[in-house]
PDB file of C-alpha atoms in Angstrom:
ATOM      1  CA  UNK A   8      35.509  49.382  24.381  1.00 67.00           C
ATOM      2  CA  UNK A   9      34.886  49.154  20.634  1.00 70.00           C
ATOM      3  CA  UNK A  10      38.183  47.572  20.045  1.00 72.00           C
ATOM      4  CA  UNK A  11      37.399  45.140  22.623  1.00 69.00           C
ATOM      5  CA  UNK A  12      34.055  44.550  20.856  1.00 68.00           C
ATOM      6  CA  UNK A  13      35.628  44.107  17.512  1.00 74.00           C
ATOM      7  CA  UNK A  14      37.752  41.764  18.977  1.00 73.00           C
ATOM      8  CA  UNK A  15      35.312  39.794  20.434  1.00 76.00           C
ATOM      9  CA  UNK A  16      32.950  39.709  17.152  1.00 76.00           C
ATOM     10  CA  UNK A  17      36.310  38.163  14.822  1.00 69.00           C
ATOM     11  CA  UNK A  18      36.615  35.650  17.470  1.00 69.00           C
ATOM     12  CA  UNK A  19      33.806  34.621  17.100  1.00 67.00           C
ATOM     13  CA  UNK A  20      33.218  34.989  13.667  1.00 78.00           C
ATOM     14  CA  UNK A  21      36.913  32.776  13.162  1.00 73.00           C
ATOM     15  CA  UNK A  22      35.385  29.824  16.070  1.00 65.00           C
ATOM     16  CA  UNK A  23      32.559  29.429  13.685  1.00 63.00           C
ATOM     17  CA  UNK A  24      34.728  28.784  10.538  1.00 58.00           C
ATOM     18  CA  UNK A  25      36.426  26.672  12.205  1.00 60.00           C
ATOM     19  CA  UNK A  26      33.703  24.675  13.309  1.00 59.00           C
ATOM     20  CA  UNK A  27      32.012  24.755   9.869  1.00 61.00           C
ATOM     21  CA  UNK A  28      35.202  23.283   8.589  1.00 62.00           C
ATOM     22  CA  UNK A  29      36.228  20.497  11.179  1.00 68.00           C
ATOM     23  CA  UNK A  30      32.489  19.287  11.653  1.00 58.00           C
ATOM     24  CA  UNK A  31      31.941  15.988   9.960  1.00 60.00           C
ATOM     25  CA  UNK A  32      30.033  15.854   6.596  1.00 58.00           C
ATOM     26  CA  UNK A  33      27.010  13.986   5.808  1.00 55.00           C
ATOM     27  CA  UNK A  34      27.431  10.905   4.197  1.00 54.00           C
ATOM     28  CA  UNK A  35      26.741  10.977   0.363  1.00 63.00           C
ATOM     29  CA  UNK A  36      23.249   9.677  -0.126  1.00 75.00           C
ATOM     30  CA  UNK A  37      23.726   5.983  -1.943  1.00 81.00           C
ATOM     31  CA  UNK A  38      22.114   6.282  -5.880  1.00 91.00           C
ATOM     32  CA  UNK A  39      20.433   2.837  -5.122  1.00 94.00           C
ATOM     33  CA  UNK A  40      19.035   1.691  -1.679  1.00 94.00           C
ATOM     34  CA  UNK A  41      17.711  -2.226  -1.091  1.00 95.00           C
ATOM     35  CA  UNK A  42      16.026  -3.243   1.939  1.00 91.00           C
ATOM     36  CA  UNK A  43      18.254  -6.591   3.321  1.00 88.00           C
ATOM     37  CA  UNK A  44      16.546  -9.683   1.741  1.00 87.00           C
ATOM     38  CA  UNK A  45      14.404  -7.908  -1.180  1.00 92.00           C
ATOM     39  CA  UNK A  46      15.641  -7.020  -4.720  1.00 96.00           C
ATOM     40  CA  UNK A  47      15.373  -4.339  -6.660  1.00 96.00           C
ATOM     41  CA  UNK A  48      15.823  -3.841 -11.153  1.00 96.00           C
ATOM     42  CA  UNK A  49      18.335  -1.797 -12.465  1.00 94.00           C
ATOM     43  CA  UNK A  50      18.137  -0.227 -16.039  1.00 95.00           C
ATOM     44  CA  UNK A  51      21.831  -1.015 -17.393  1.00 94.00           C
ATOM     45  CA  UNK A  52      23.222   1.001 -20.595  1.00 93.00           C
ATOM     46  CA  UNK A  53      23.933  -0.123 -23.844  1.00 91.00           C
ATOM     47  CA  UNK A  54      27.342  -2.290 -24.802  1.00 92.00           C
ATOM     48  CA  UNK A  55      27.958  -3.629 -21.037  1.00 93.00           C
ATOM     49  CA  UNK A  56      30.579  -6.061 -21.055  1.00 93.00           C
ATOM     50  CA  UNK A  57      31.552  -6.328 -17.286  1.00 94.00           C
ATOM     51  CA  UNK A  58      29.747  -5.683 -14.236  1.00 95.00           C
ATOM     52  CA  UNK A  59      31.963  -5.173 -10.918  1.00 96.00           C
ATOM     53  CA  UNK A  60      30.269  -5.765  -7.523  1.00 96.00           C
ATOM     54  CA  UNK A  61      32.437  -3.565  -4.654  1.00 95.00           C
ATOM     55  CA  UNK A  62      31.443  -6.271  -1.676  1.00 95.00           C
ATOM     56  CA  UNK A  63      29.280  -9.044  -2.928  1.00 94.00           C
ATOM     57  CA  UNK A  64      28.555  -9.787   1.265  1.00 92.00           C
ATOM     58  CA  UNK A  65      26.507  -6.489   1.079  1.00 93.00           C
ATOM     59  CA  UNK A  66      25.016  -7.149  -2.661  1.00 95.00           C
ATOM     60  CA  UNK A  67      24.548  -9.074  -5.237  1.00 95.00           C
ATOM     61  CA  UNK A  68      23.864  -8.354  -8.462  1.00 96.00           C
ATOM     62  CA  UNK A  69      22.635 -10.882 -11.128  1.00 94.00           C
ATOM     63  CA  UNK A  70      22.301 -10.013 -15.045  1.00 93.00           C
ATOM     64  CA  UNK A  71      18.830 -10.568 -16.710  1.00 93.00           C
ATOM     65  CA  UNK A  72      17.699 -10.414 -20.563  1.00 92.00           C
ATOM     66  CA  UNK A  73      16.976  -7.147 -21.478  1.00 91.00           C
ATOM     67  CA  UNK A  74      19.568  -5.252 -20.094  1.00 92.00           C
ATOM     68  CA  UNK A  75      17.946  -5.391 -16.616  1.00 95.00           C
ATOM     69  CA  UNK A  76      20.037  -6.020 -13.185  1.00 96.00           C
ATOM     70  CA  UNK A  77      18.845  -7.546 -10.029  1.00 97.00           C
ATOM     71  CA  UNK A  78      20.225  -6.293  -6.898  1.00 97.00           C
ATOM     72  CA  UNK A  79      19.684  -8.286  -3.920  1.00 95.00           C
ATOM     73  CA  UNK A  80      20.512  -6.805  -0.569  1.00 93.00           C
ATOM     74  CA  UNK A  81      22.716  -9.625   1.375  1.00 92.00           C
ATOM     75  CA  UNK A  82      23.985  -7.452   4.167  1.00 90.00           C
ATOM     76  CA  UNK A  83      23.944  -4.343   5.958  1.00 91.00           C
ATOM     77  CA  UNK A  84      26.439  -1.047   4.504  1.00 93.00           C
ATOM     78  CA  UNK A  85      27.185   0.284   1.373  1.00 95.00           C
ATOM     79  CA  UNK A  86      29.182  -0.750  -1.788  1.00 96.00           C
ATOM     80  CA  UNK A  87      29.302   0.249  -5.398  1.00 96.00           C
ATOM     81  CA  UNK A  88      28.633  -1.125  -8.620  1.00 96.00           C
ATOM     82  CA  UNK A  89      30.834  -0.317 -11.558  1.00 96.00           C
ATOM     83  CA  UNK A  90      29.967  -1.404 -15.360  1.00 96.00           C
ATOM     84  CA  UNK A  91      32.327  -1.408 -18.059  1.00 96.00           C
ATOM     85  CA  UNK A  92      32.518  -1.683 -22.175  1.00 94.00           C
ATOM     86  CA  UNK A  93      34.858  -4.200 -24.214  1.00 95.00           C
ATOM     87  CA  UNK A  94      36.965  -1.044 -23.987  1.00 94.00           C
ATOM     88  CA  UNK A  95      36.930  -0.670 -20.084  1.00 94.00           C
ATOM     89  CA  UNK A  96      35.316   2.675 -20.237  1.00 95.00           C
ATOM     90  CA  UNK A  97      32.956   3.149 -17.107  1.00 95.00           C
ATOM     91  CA  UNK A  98      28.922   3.264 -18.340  1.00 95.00           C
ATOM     92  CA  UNK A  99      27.660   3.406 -14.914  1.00 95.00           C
ATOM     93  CA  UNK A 100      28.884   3.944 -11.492  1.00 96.00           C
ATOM     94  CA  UNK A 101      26.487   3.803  -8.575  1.00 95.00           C
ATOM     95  CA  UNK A 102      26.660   3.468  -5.296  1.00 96.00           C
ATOM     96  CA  UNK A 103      24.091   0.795  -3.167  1.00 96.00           C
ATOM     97  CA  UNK A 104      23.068   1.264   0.340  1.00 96.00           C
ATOM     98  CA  UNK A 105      21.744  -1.959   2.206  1.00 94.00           C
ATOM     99  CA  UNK A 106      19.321  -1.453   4.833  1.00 91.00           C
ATOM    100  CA  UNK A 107      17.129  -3.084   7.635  1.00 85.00           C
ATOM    101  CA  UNK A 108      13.972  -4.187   7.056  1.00 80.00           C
ATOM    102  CA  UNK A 109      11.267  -1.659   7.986  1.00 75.00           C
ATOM    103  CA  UNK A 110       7.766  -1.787   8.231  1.00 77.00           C
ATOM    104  CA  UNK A 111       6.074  -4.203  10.610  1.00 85.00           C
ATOM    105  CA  UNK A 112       9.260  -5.734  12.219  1.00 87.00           C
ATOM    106  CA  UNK A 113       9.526  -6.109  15.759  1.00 90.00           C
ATOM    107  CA  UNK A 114      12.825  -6.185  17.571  1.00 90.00           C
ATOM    108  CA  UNK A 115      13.126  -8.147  21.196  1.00 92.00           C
ATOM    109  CA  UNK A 116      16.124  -7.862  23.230  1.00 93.00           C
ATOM    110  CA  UNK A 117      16.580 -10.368  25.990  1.00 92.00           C
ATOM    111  CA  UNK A 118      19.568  -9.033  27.737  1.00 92.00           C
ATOM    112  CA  UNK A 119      22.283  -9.193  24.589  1.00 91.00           C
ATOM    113  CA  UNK A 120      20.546 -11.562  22.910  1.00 92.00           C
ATOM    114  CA  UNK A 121      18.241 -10.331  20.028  1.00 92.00           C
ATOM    115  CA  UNK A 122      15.603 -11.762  18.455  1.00 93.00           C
ATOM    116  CA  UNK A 123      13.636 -10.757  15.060  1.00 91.00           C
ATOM    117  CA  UNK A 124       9.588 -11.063  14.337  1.00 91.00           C
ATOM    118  CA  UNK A 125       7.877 -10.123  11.420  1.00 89.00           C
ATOM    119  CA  UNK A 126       4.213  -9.225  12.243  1.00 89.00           C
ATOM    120  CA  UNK A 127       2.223  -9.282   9.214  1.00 83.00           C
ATOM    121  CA  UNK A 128      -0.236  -9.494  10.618  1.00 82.00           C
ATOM    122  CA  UNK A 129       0.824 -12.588  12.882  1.00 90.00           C
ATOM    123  CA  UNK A 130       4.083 -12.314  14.725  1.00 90.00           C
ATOM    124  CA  UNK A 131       6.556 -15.203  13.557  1.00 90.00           C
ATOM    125  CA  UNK A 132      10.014 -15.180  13.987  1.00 88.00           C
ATOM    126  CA  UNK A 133      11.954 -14.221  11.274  1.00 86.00           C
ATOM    127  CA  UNK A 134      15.719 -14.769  10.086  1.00 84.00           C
ATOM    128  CA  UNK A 135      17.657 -10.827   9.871  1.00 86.00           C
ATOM    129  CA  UNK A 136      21.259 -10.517  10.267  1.00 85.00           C
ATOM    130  CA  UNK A 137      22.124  -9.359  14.003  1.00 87.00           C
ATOM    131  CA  UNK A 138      19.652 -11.895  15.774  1.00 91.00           C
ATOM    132  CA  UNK A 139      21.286 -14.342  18.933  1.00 93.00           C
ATOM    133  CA  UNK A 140      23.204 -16.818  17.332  1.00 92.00           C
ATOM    134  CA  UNK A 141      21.040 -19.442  18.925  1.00 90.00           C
ATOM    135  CA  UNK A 142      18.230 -17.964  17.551  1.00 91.00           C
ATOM    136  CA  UNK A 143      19.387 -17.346  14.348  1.00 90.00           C
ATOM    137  CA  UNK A 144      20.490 -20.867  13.854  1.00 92.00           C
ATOM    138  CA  UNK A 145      17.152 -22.793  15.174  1.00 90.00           C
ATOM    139  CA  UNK A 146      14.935 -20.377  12.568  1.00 89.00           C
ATOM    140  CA  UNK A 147      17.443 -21.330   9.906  1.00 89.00           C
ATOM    141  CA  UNK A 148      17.555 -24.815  10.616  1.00 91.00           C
ATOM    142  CA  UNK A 149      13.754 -25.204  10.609  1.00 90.00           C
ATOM    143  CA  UNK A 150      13.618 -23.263   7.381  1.00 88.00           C
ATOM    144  CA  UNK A 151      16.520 -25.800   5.556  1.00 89.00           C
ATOM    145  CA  UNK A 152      13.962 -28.834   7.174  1.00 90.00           C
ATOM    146  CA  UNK A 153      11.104 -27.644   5.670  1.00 86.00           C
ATOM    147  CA  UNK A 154      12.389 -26.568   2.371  1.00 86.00           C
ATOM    148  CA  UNK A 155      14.252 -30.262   2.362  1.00 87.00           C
ATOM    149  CA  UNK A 156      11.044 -31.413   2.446  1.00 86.00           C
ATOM    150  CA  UNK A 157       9.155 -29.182  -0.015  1.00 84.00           C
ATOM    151  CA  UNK A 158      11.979 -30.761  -2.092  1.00 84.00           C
ATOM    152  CA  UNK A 159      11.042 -34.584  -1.618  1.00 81.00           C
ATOM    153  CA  UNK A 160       8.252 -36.154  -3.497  1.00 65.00           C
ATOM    154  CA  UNK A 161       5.168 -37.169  -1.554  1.00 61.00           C
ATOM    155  CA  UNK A 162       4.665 -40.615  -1.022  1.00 62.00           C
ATOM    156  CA  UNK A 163       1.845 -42.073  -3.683  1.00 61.00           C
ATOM    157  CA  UNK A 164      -1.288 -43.572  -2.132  1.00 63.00           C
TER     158      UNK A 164
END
């Protein structure tokens, strides 16, 4: 019986190893994280001389005096950021998570078709990556009209 028992208890104690070493590991937490549409400033080191964007369709990153960086989340994932010297040694290597936008965003699914409103405090529709096609399209279209406009002098009376 105590064999049997001893057995059992290295089975066991081998099923959990195993399990401990097939189960899948948490994803690394990304060193920078932008919401999708906002920016955020990055501190850059001394002597850059090249700054490498992983997938500019997640981020963008845009150089500013002072040795600052602006990262702009353009879609949803993760990429990296790599900055070099003259000499191509790496100064900085971070990783940037894109995410949705939080806060007072509400979601509507008709069906398939999704649709995007930001309520602060008034529900409007918004434009967010994901929306109906349809959807997405008439909010951007109405945006480009009324920026067009913004753009054009007004008429002098």
């Amino acid at each position: 019986m105590a064999l049997v028992l001893r057995q059992i208890i290295l089975a066991l104690i081998f099923a959990c190893c195993a399990v401990a070493l097939i189960a899948p590991k948490a994803a690394p937490a990304a060193d920078v994280t932008v919401i999708l549409d906002q920016a955020k400033l990055l501190k850059l080191p001394e002597k850059v001389a090249t700054v490498v964007l992983g997938n500019p369709l997640i981020a963008d990153v845009s150089l500013q005096p002072g040795g600052l960086m602006v990262v702009t989340g353009k879609g949803y994932g993760m990429t990296n950021i790599v900055v070099l010297d003259r000499a191509g040694a790496v100064l900085m290597e971070k990783t940037v998570e894109v995410q949705g936008p939080g806060g007072d965003v509400v979601v509507v699914y008709r069906g398939v078709e999704r649709g995007t409103y930001s309520c602060t405090p008034d529900c409007e529709r918004r434009i967010t990556l994901g929306d109906a096609n349809a959807y997405f399209d008439a909010i951007l279209a109405e945006t480009a009209a009324r920026n067009g406009m913004a753009m054009t002098t007004a008429p002098v009376r």
